[in-house]
Amino acid sequence: MKNLVVLSGAGMSAESGISTFRGGGGLWDKYPVEQVATPEGYAKDPELVINFYNERRKQLLEVVPNGGHLGIADLEKDFNVTVITQNIDNLHERAGSKHVIHLHGELTKVCSSRNPNDYRYIKELSPEEYQVRLGDKAGDGSQLRPFIVWFGESVPMIETAIEYVESADIFVIIGTSMNVYPAAGLLNYAPQDTEIYLIDPNPVDIHSYRKVSVIQKGASEGVEELSALLNTD
Ligand code: APR
């Protein structure tokens, strides 16, 4: 089976009702990035940041995977699929994708404020625990913090992601504006003969001269078209 690697971003979940970050009405218009997605913002007002992610978790209980997520999961019948996502939601997993790498963390997890990547203190929350409070402690006694990679923090999963991209026969970019690194740089690790597809309803600058087959559609329709092009079903 061929290796198919997906790089997904916020647009992947847009049709499920989760806002994208950039562009009109994006999340970063409503909430300043510096406040809710940087270590400095967290140090300044941890409660505000904890509550912001509590809200995101609440929303997770109200949304379901869309046709795009389901279509990607379906590709596992015909390909070795690895999903590399910038999204912190769990919609790929809930659609049935078995191998999902989260570059920017996971909403359903919390960690230590002292060392967010100390695996001993990374904990999966059950839905009953989705509302974290100031004062809730990680195993090392520090405040429980959302397991999210904020701007300015390292992206530990990038090395693993690169390894999969390096052995991709097919690389599919879906719903990302390709503005945020190192995620946006992953394309550069795809071998020269890798087929590259891009699904997005809007034009995206991929910062590369690679030949890309553009499917200018939303995630659901776009993945359907991709499956047809790849001759599945
Ligand atoms: N289907 C597919 N793509 C869509 C859809 C849709 N229905 N609707 C919008 N899009 C596209 C937009 O055209 C845009 O190219 O999704 C992309 C969303 O871009 P961003 O909002 O910039 O999101 P993303 O690229 O995932 O952001 C990267 O930045 O804010 C940080 O950490 C955050 O992981 C995030 C990272």
PDB file of C-alpha atoms and ligand atoms in Angstrom:
ATOM      1  CA  MET A   1       0.000   0.000   0.000  1.00  0.00           C
ATOM      2  CA  LYS A   2       1.153   3.506  -0.753  1.00  0.00           C
ATOM      3  CA  ASN A   3       1.879   5.951   2.035  1.00  0.00           C
ATOM      4  CA  LEU A   4      -0.558   8.844   2.078  1.00  0.00           C
ATOM      5  CA  VAL A   5       0.164  11.727   4.432  1.00  0.00           C
ATOM      6  CA  VAL A   6      -2.385  14.425   5.199  1.00  0.00           C
ATOM      7  CA  LEU A   7      -1.448  17.809   6.640  1.00  0.00           C
ATOM      8  CA  SER A   8      -4.611  19.382   7.987  1.00  0.00           C
ATOM      9  CA  GLY A   9      -5.407  22.759   9.484  1.00  0.00           C
ATOM     10  CA  ALA A  10      -8.368  24.650  10.877  1.00  0.00           C
ATOM     11  CA  GLY A  11     -10.269  24.563   7.567  1.00  0.00           C
ATOM     12  CA  MET A  12     -10.569  20.796   7.958  1.00  0.00           C
ATOM     13  CA  SER A  13     -12.939  21.335  10.879  1.00  0.00           C
ATOM     14  CA  ALA A  14     -14.694  24.451   9.542  1.00  0.00           C
ATOM     15  CA  GLU A  15     -17.659  22.467   8.191  1.00  0.00           C
ATOM     16  CA  SER A  16     -18.074  20.938  11.647  1.00  0.00           C
ATOM     17  CA  GLY A  17     -18.651  24.437  12.987  1.00  0.00           C
ATOM     18  CA  ILE A  18     -15.236  25.172  14.487  1.00  0.00           C
ATOM     19  CA  SER A  19     -13.916  28.603  13.460  1.00  0.00           C
ATOM     20  CA  THR A  20     -10.667  28.946  11.573  1.00  0.00           C
ATOM     21  CA  PHE A  21      -8.057  31.324  13.015  1.00  0.00           C
ATOM     22  CA  ARG A  22      -7.303  33.750  10.211  1.00  0.00           C
ATOM     23  CA  GLY A  23      -9.545  35.576   7.798  1.00  0.00           C
ATOM     24  CA  GLY A  24     -12.862  37.335   8.462  1.00  0.00           C
ATOM     25  CA  GLY A  25     -14.526  36.139  11.649  1.00  0.00           C
ATOM     26  CA  GLY A  26     -11.527  33.981  12.557  1.00  0.00           C
ATOM     27  CA  LEU A  27     -10.838  33.116  16.178  1.00  0.00           C
ATOM     28  CA  TRP A  28      -7.842  35.453  16.348  1.00  0.00           C
ATOM     29  CA  ASP A  29     -10.119  38.408  15.560  1.00  0.00           C
ATOM     30  CA  LYS A  30     -12.159  37.707  18.663  1.00  0.00           C
ATOM     31  CA  TYR A  31      -9.383  36.647  21.019  1.00  0.00           C
ATOM     32  CA  PRO A  32      -5.934  38.231  20.836  1.00  0.00           C
ATOM     33  CA  VAL A  33      -3.367  35.536  20.094  1.00  0.00           C
ATOM     34  CA  GLU A  34      -0.918  37.045  22.593  1.00  0.00           C
ATOM     35  CA  GLN A  35      -3.497  36.644  25.338  1.00  0.00           C
ATOM     36  CA  VAL A  36      -4.659  33.063  24.803  1.00  0.00           C
ATOM     37  CA  ALA A  37      -1.939  31.355  22.789  1.00  0.00           C
ATOM     38  CA  THR A  38       1.415  32.371  24.214  1.00  0.00           C
ATOM     39  CA  PRO A  39       3.273  31.409  27.406  1.00  0.00           C
ATOM     40  CA  GLU A  40       3.421  35.129  28.270  1.00  0.00           C
ATOM     41  CA  GLY A  41      -0.372  35.441  28.048  1.00  0.00           C
ATOM     42  CA  TYR A  42      -0.739  32.395  30.275  1.00  0.00           C
ATOM     43  CA  ALA A  43       1.729  33.757  32.839  1.00  0.00           C
ATOM     44  CA  LYS A  44      -0.158  37.047  32.926  1.00  0.00           C
ATOM     45  CA  ASP A  45      -3.670  35.677  33.289  1.00  0.00           C
ATOM     46  CA  PRO A  46      -3.821  31.894  33.677  1.00  0.00           C
ATOM     47  CA  GLU A  47      -7.509  31.871  34.534  1.00  0.00           C
ATOM     48  CA  LEU A  48      -8.512  33.650  31.331  1.00  0.00           C
ATOM     49  CA  VAL A  49      -6.440  31.197  29.288  1.00  0.00           C
ATOM     50  CA  ILE A  50      -7.741  28.144  31.149  1.00  0.00           C
ATOM     51  CA  ASN A  51     -11.296  29.361  30.564  1.00  0.00           C
ATOM     52  CA  PHE A  52     -10.649  29.980  26.874  1.00  0.00           C
ATOM     53  CA  TYR A  53      -9.669  26.322  26.444  1.00  0.00           C
ATOM     54  CA  ASN A  54     -12.556  25.197  28.674  1.00  0.00           C
ATOM     55  CA  GLU A  55     -14.838  26.889  26.142  1.00  0.00           C
ATOM     56  CA  ARG A  56     -13.084  25.136  23.261  1.00  0.00           C
ATOM     57  CA  ARG A  57     -13.570  21.785  25.050  1.00  0.00           C
ATOM     58  CA  LYS A  58     -17.254  22.504  25.623  1.00  0.00           C
ATOM     59  CA  GLN A  59     -17.584  23.121  21.899  1.00  0.00           C
ATOM     60  CA  LEU A  60     -15.889  19.783  21.209  1.00  0.00           C
ATOM     61  CA  LEU A  61     -18.864  18.043  22.810  1.00  0.00           C
ATOM     62  CA  GLU A  62     -21.233  19.818  20.444  1.00  0.00           C
ATOM     63  CA  VAL A  63     -19.520  19.182  17.123  1.00  0.00           C
ATOM     64  CA  VAL A  64     -19.124  16.066  15.001  1.00  0.00           C
ATOM     65  CA  PRO A  65     -16.677  15.057  12.257  1.00  0.00           C
ATOM     66  CA  ASN A  66     -17.647  16.268   8.783  1.00  0.00           C
ATOM     67  CA  GLY A  67     -17.486  14.483   5.452  1.00  0.00           C
ATOM     68  CA  GLY A  68     -13.875  15.541   5.054  1.00  0.00           C
ATOM     69  CA  HIS A  69     -12.747  13.819   8.246  1.00  0.00           C
ATOM     70  CA  LEU A  70     -14.809  10.754   7.349  1.00  0.00           C
ATOM     71  CA  GLY A  71     -13.410  10.655   3.824  1.00  0.00           C
ATOM     72  CA  ILE A  72      -9.847  10.798   5.131  1.00  0.00           C
ATOM     73  CA  ALA A  73     -10.570   7.930   7.529  1.00  0.00           C
ATOM     74  CA  ASP A  74     -12.013   5.980   4.591  1.00  0.00           C
ATOM     75  CA  LEU A  75      -8.760   6.272   2.666  1.00  0.00           C
ATOM     76  CA  GLU A  76      -7.271   3.798   5.151  1.00  0.00           C
ATOM     77  CA  LYS A  77      -8.917   1.034   3.123  1.00  0.00           C
ATOM     78  CA  ASP A  78      -6.552   1.792   0.258  1.00  0.00           C
ATOM     79  CA  PHE A  79      -3.549   3.571   1.749  1.00  0.00           C
ATOM     80  CA  ASN A  80      -1.261   3.682   4.759  1.00  0.00           C
ATOM     81  CA  VAL A  81      -2.614   6.966   6.037  1.00  0.00           C
ATOM     82  CA  THR A  82      -0.895   9.283   8.493  1.00  0.00           C
ATOM     83  CA  VAL A  83      -2.750  12.412   9.478  1.00  0.00           C
ATOM     84  CA  ILE A  84      -0.554  15.257  10.658  1.00  0.00           C
ATOM     85  CA  THR A  85      -2.857  17.891  12.045  1.00  0.00           C
ATOM     86  CA  GLN A  86      -2.367  21.384  13.391  1.00  0.00           C
ATOM     87  CA  ASN A  87      -5.815  21.079  14.940  1.00  0.00           C
ATOM     88  CA  ILE A  88      -6.286  20.545  18.631  1.00  0.00           C
ATOM     89  CA  ASP A  89      -9.742  18.990  18.239  1.00  0.00           C
ATOM     90  CA  ASN A  90     -10.236  15.222  18.103  1.00  0.00           C
ATOM     91  CA  LEU A  91     -12.433  15.063  14.999  1.00  0.00           C
ATOM     92  CA  HIS A  92      -9.974  13.026  12.912  1.00  0.00           C
ATOM     93  CA  GLU A  93      -9.881  10.360  15.623  1.00  0.00           C
ATOM     94  CA  ARG A  94     -13.641  10.423  16.038  1.00  0.00           C
ATOM     95  CA  ALA A  95     -14.038   9.956  12.284  1.00  0.00           C
ATOM     96  CA  GLY A  96     -11.976   6.777  12.574  1.00  0.00           C
ATOM     97  CA  SER A  97      -8.465   7.823  11.572  1.00  0.00           C
ATOM     98  CA  LYS A  98      -6.077   5.474  13.381  1.00  0.00           C
ATOM     99  CA  HIS A  99      -2.834   7.373  13.093  1.00  0.00           C
ATOM    100  CA  VAL A 100      -3.062  11.050  13.955  1.00  0.00           C
ATOM    101  CA  ILE A 101      -0.091  13.228  14.894  1.00  0.00           C
ATOM    102  CA  HIS A 102      -1.078  16.452  16.634  1.00  0.00           C
ATOM    103  CA  LEU A 103       1.555  19.110  16.041  1.00  0.00           C
ATOM    104  CA  HIS A 104      -0.057  21.770  18.215  1.00  0.00           C
ATOM    105  CA  GLY A 105      -1.295  19.684  21.109  1.00  0.00           C
ATOM    106  CA  GLU A 106      -4.667  18.243  22.031  1.00  0.00           C
ATOM    107  CA  LEU A 107      -7.649  19.916  23.649  1.00  0.00           C
ATOM    108  CA  THR A 108      -8.616  16.748  25.466  1.00  0.00           C
ATOM    109  CA  LYS A 109      -5.310  16.657  27.327  1.00  0.00           C
ATOM    110  CA  VAL A 110      -3.776  18.673  30.130  1.00  0.00           C
ATOM    111  CA  CYS A 111      -0.215  18.822  31.373  1.00  0.00           C
ATOM    112  CA  SER A 112       2.169  20.358  33.861  1.00  0.00           C
ATOM    113  CA  SER A 113       2.710  24.122  33.743  1.00  0.00           C
ATOM    114  CA  ARG A 114       6.309  23.564  34.800  1.00  0.00           C
ATOM    115  CA  ASN A 115       7.190  21.197  31.966  1.00  0.00           C
ATOM    116  CA  PRO A 116       4.373  20.740  29.458  1.00  0.00           C
ATOM    117  CA  ASN A 117       6.159  17.927  27.635  1.00  0.00           C
ATOM    118  CA  ASP A 118       6.909  15.779  30.669  1.00  0.00           C
ATOM    119  CA  TYR A 119       4.886  12.759  29.584  1.00  0.00           C
ATOM    120  CA  ARG A 120       4.434  11.606  33.194  1.00  0.00           C
ATOM    121  CA  TYR A 121       2.065  14.502  33.782  1.00  0.00           C
ATOM    122  CA  ILE A 122       0.196  14.570  30.500  1.00  0.00           C
ATOM    123  CA  LYS A 123      -3.333  13.413  31.200  1.00  0.00           C
ATOM    124  CA  GLU A 124      -6.327  12.693  28.978  1.00  0.00           C
ATOM    125  CA  LEU A 125      -9.453  14.295  30.386  1.00  0.00           C
ATOM    126  CA  SER A 126     -12.768  12.502  30.398  1.00  0.00           C
ATOM    127  CA  PRO A 127     -15.650  14.744  29.246  1.00  0.00           C
ATOM    128  CA  GLU A 128     -16.719  15.157  32.901  1.00  0.00           C
ATOM    129  CA  GLU A 129     -13.335  16.754  33.579  1.00  0.00           C
ATOM    130  CA  TYR A 130     -13.390  19.150  30.625  1.00  0.00           C
ATOM    131  CA  GLN A 131     -13.807  22.229  32.826  1.00  0.00           C
ATOM    132  CA  VAL A 132     -10.366  22.793  34.376  1.00  0.00           C
ATOM    133  CA  ARG A 133     -10.110  25.312  37.222  1.00  0.00           C
ATOM    134  CA  LEU A 134      -7.390  27.502  38.555  1.00  0.00           C
ATOM    135  CA  GLY A 135      -6.006  25.448  41.471  1.00  0.00           C
ATOM    136  CA  ASP A 136      -6.324  22.055  39.731  1.00  0.00           C
ATOM    137  CA  LYS A 137      -2.888  20.459  39.945  1.00  0.00           C
ATOM    138  CA  ALA A 138      -0.785  18.293  37.669  1.00  0.00           C
ATOM    139  CA  GLY A 139       1.099  15.315  39.135  1.00  0.00           C
ATOM    140  CA  ASP A 140       4.128  17.504  39.889  1.00  0.00           C
ATOM    141  CA  GLY A 141       2.092  19.982  41.924  1.00  0.00           C
ATOM    142  CA  SER A 142       2.043  22.731  39.310  1.00  0.00           C
ATOM    143  CA  GLN A 143      -1.147  24.198  37.854  1.00  0.00           C
ATOM    144  CA  LEU A 144      -2.787  21.944  35.242  1.00  0.00           C
ATOM    145  CA  ARG A 145      -2.458  23.658  31.889  1.00  0.00           C
ATOM    146  CA  PRO A 146      -3.954  22.917  28.512  1.00  0.00           C
ATOM    147  CA  PHE A 147      -1.736  20.563  26.483  1.00  0.00           C
ATOM    148  CA  ILE A 148      -1.410  23.068  23.666  1.00  0.00           C
ATOM    149  CA  VAL A 149       1.683  24.207  21.824  1.00  0.00           C
ATOM    150  CA  TRP A 150       1.578  27.984  22.055  1.00  0.00           C
ATOM    151  CA  PHE A 151       3.365  30.478  19.849  1.00  0.00           C
ATOM    152  CA  GLY A 152       7.027  30.623  20.813  1.00  0.00           C
ATOM    153  CA  GLU A 153       7.021  27.073  22.201  1.00  0.00           C
ATOM    154  CA  SER A 154       8.811  24.129  20.658  1.00  0.00           C
ATOM    155  CA  VAL A 155       6.884  21.672  18.510  1.00  0.00           C
ATOM    156  CA  PRO A 156       8.139  18.288  19.749  1.00  0.00           C
ATOM    157  CA  MET A 157       6.077  16.236  17.290  1.00  0.00           C
ATOM    158  CA  ILE A 158       7.623  17.859  14.243  1.00  0.00           C
ATOM    159  CA  GLU A 159      10.483  15.341  14.055  1.00  0.00           C
ATOM    160  CA  THR A 160       8.071  12.417  13.933  1.00  0.00           C
ATOM    161  CA  ALA A 161       5.953  14.257  11.373  1.00  0.00           C
ATOM    162  CA  ILE A 162       9.000  14.866   9.144  1.00  0.00           C
ATOM    163  CA  GLU A 163       9.808  11.143   9.128  1.00  0.00           C
ATOM    164  CA  TYR A 164       6.370  10.301   7.757  1.00  0.00           C
ATOM    165  CA  VAL A 165       6.469  13.080   5.160  1.00  0.00           C
ATOM    166  CA  GLU A 166       9.859  11.797   3.977  1.00  0.00           C
ATOM    167  CA  SER A 167       8.274   8.496   3.054  1.00  0.00           C
ATOM    168  CA  ALA A 168       5.060   9.892   1.574  1.00  0.00           C
ATOM    169  CA  ASP A 169       3.976   8.721  -1.873  1.00  0.00           C
ATOM    170  CA  ILE A 170       1.041  11.124  -1.717  1.00  0.00           C
ATOM    171  CA  PHE A 171       0.905  14.313   0.343  1.00  0.00           C
ATOM    172  CA  VAL A 172      -2.418  16.085   0.844  1.00  0.00           C
ATOM    173  CA  ILE A 173      -2.715  19.565   2.354  1.00  0.00           C
ATOM    174  CA  ILE A 174      -6.201  20.450   3.613  1.00  0.00           C
ATOM    175  CA  GLY A 175      -7.559  23.639   5.169  1.00  0.00           C
ATOM    176  CA  THR A 176      -4.403  25.374   6.279  1.00  0.00           C
ATOM    177  CA  SER A 177      -3.255  28.845   5.287  1.00  0.00           C
ATOM    178  CA  MET A 178       0.359  27.577   5.509  1.00  0.00           C
ATOM    179  CA  ASN A 179       1.328  30.575   7.608  1.00  0.00           C
ATOM    180  CA  VAL A 180       2.616  28.841  10.702  1.00  0.00           C
ATOM    181  CA  TYR A 181       5.969  27.107  10.910  1.00  0.00           C
ATOM    182  CA  PRO A 182       7.347  24.536  11.319  1.00  0.00           C
ATOM    183  CA  ALA A 183       4.104  22.887  10.083  1.00  0.00           C
ATOM    184  CA  ALA A 184       4.073  24.860   6.829  1.00  0.00           C
ATOM    185  CA  GLY A 185       7.625  23.707   6.077  1.00  0.00           C
ATOM    186  CA  LEU A 186       6.700  20.000   6.103  1.00  0.00           C
ATOM    187  CA  LEU A 187       6.005  20.078   2.368  1.00  0.00           C
ATOM    188  CA  ASN A 188       9.737  20.572   1.791  1.00  0.00           C
ATOM    189  CA  TYR A 189      10.422  17.101   3.189  1.00  0.00           C
ATOM    190  CA  ALA A 190       8.248  15.322   0.639  1.00  0.00           C
ATOM    191  CA  PRO A 191      10.419  13.453  -1.872  1.00  0.00           C
ATOM    192  CA  GLN A 192      10.554  14.921  -5.399  1.00  0.00           C
ATOM    193  CA  ASP A 193       8.272  12.240  -6.847  1.00  0.00           C
ATOM    194  CA  THR A 194       5.591  12.580  -4.168  1.00  0.00           C
ATOM    195  CA  GLU A 195       2.198  13.547  -5.617  1.00  0.00           C
ATOM    196  CA  ILE A 196       0.963  16.678  -3.886  1.00  0.00           C
ATOM    197  CA  TYR A 197      -2.661  17.763  -3.547  1.00  0.00           C
ATOM    198  CA  LEU A 198      -4.099  20.867  -1.926  1.00  0.00           C
ATOM    199  CA  ILE A 199      -7.730  21.140  -0.832  1.00  0.00           C
ATOM    200  CA  ASP A 200      -8.935  24.613   0.150  1.00  0.00           C
ATOM    201  CA  PRO A 201     -11.815  26.780  -1.023  1.00  0.00           C
ATOM    202  CA  ASN A 202      -9.448  29.770  -1.096  1.00  0.00           C
ATOM    203  CA  PRO A 203      -6.124  30.273  -2.847  1.00  0.00           C
ATOM    204  CA  VAL A 204      -3.195  29.305  -0.612  1.00  0.00           C
ATOM    205  CA  ASP A 205       0.425  30.326  -1.010  1.00  0.00           C
ATOM    206  CA  ILE A 206       2.346  27.140  -0.256  1.00  0.00           C
ATOM    207  CA  HIS A 207       5.718  28.938  -0.450  1.00  0.00           C
ATOM    208  CA  SER A 208       7.066  26.330  -2.842  1.00  0.00           C
ATOM    209  CA  TYR A 209       7.567  25.773  -6.549  1.00  0.00           C
ATOM    210  CA  ARG A 210       6.471  22.157  -6.287  1.00  0.00           C
ATOM    211  CA  LYS A 211       3.825  20.953  -8.675  1.00  0.00           C
ATOM    212  CA  VAL A 212       0.565  20.771  -6.769  1.00  0.00           C
ATOM    213  CA  SER A 213      -2.856  19.540  -7.880  1.00  0.00           C
ATOM    214  CA  VAL A 214      -5.236  22.104  -6.437  1.00  0.00           C
ATOM    215  CA  ILE A 215      -8.783  21.104  -5.548  1.00  0.00           C
ATOM    216  CA  GLN A 216     -10.382  24.453  -4.815  1.00  0.00           C
ATOM    217  CA  LYS A 217     -13.213  23.185  -2.644  1.00  0.00           C
ATOM    218  CA  GLY A 218     -14.206  22.821   0.983  1.00  0.00           C
ATOM    219  CA  ALA A 219     -13.009  19.800   2.936  1.00  0.00           C
ATOM    220  CA  SER A 220     -16.012  17.482   2.400  1.00  0.00           C
ATOM    221  CA  GLU A 221     -16.370  18.000  -1.324  1.00  0.00           C
ATOM    222  CA  GLY A 222     -12.624  18.266  -1.774  1.00  0.00           C
ATOM    223  CA  VAL A 223     -11.865  14.940  -0.097  1.00  0.00           C
ATOM    224  CA  GLU A 224     -14.573  13.292  -2.171  1.00  0.00           C
ATOM    225  CA  GLU A 225     -12.942  14.588  -5.317  1.00  0.00           C
ATOM    226  CA  LEU A 226      -9.523  13.497  -4.072  1.00  0.00           C
ATOM    227  CA  SER A 227     -10.789   9.952  -3.460  1.00  0.00           C
ATOM    228  CA  ALA A 228     -12.150   9.859  -6.991  1.00  0.00           C
ATOM    229  CA  LEU A 229      -8.837  11.103  -8.404  1.00  0.00           C
ATOM    230  CA  LEU A 230      -6.949   8.503  -6.404  1.00  0.00           C
ATOM    231  CA  ASN A 231      -9.269   5.862  -7.812  1.00  0.00           C
ATOM    232  CA  THR A 232     -10.585   4.511  -4.577  1.00  0.00           C
ATOM    233  CA  ASP A 233     -14.038   2.900  -4.005  1.00  0.00           C
TER     234      ASP A 233
HETATM  235  N1  APR B   1     -12.637  23.450   3.933  1.00  0.00           N
HETATM  236  C1  APR B   1     -11.293  23.495   3.799  1.00  0.00           C
HETATM  237  N2  APR B   1     -10.560  24.587   4.076  1.00  0.00           N
HETATM  238  C2  APR B   1     -11.219  25.674   4.503  1.00  0.00           C
HETATM  239  C3  APR B   1     -12.617  25.692   4.677  1.00  0.00           C
HETATM  240  C4  APR B   1     -13.338  24.516   4.370  1.00  0.00           C
HETATM  241  N3  APR B   1     -14.649  24.445   4.492  1.00  0.00           N
HETATM  242  N4  APR B   1     -12.949  26.932   5.133  1.00  0.00           N
HETATM  243  C5  APR B   1     -11.815  27.642   5.232  1.00  0.00           C
HETATM  244  N5  APR B   1     -10.765  26.897   4.853  1.00  0.00           N
HETATM  245  C6  APR B   1      -9.349  27.256   4.778  1.00  0.00           C
HETATM  246  C7  APR B   1      -9.040  28.729   4.656  1.00  0.00           C
HETATM  247  O1  APR B   1      -9.170  29.148   3.296  1.00  0.00           O
HETATM  248  C8  APR B   1      -7.600  28.805   5.147  1.00  0.00           C
HETATM  249  O2  APR B   1      -6.682  28.557   4.088  1.00  0.00           O
HETATM  250  O3  APR B   1      -8.708  26.867   5.971  1.00  0.00           O
HETATM  251  C9  APR B   1      -7.531  27.640   6.156  1.00  0.00           C
HETATM  252  C10 APR B   1      -7.477  28.081   7.600  1.00  0.00           C
HETATM  253  O4  APR B   1      -6.315  28.797   7.861  1.00  0.00           O
HETATM  254  P1  APR B   1      -5.946  29.307   9.340  1.00  0.00           P
HETATM  255  O5  APR B   1      -7.151  29.891   9.971  1.00  0.00           O
HETATM  256  O6  APR B   1      -4.736  30.148   9.220  1.00  0.00           O
HETATM  257  O7  APR B   1      -5.637  27.959  10.137  1.00  0.00           O
HETATM  258  P2  APR B   1      -4.317  27.076  10.197  1.00  0.00           P
HETATM  259  O8  APR B   1      -3.545  27.151   8.921  1.00  0.00           O
HETATM  260  O9  APR B   1      -4.725  25.726  10.666  1.00  0.00           O
HETATM  261  O10 APR B   1      -3.514  27.780  11.347  1.00  0.00           O
HETATM  262  C11 APR B   1      -2.304  27.210  11.755  1.00  0.00           C
HETATM  263  O11 APR B   1      -2.013  28.771  13.519  1.00  0.00           O
HETATM  264  O12 APR B   1      -3.342  29.951  14.893  1.00  0.00           O
HETATM  265  C12 APR B   1      -2.410  28.944  14.870  1.00  0.00           C
HETATM  266  O13 APR B   1      -1.983  27.087  16.198  1.00  0.00           O
HETATM  267  C13 APR B   1      -2.963  27.645  15.376  1.00  0.00           C
HETATM  268  O14 APR B   1      -2.905  25.453  14.375  1.00  0.00           O
HETATM  269  C14 APR B   1      -3.119  26.827  14.121  1.00  0.00           C
HETATM  270  C15 APR B   1      -2.068  27.386  13.216  1.00  0.00           C
END
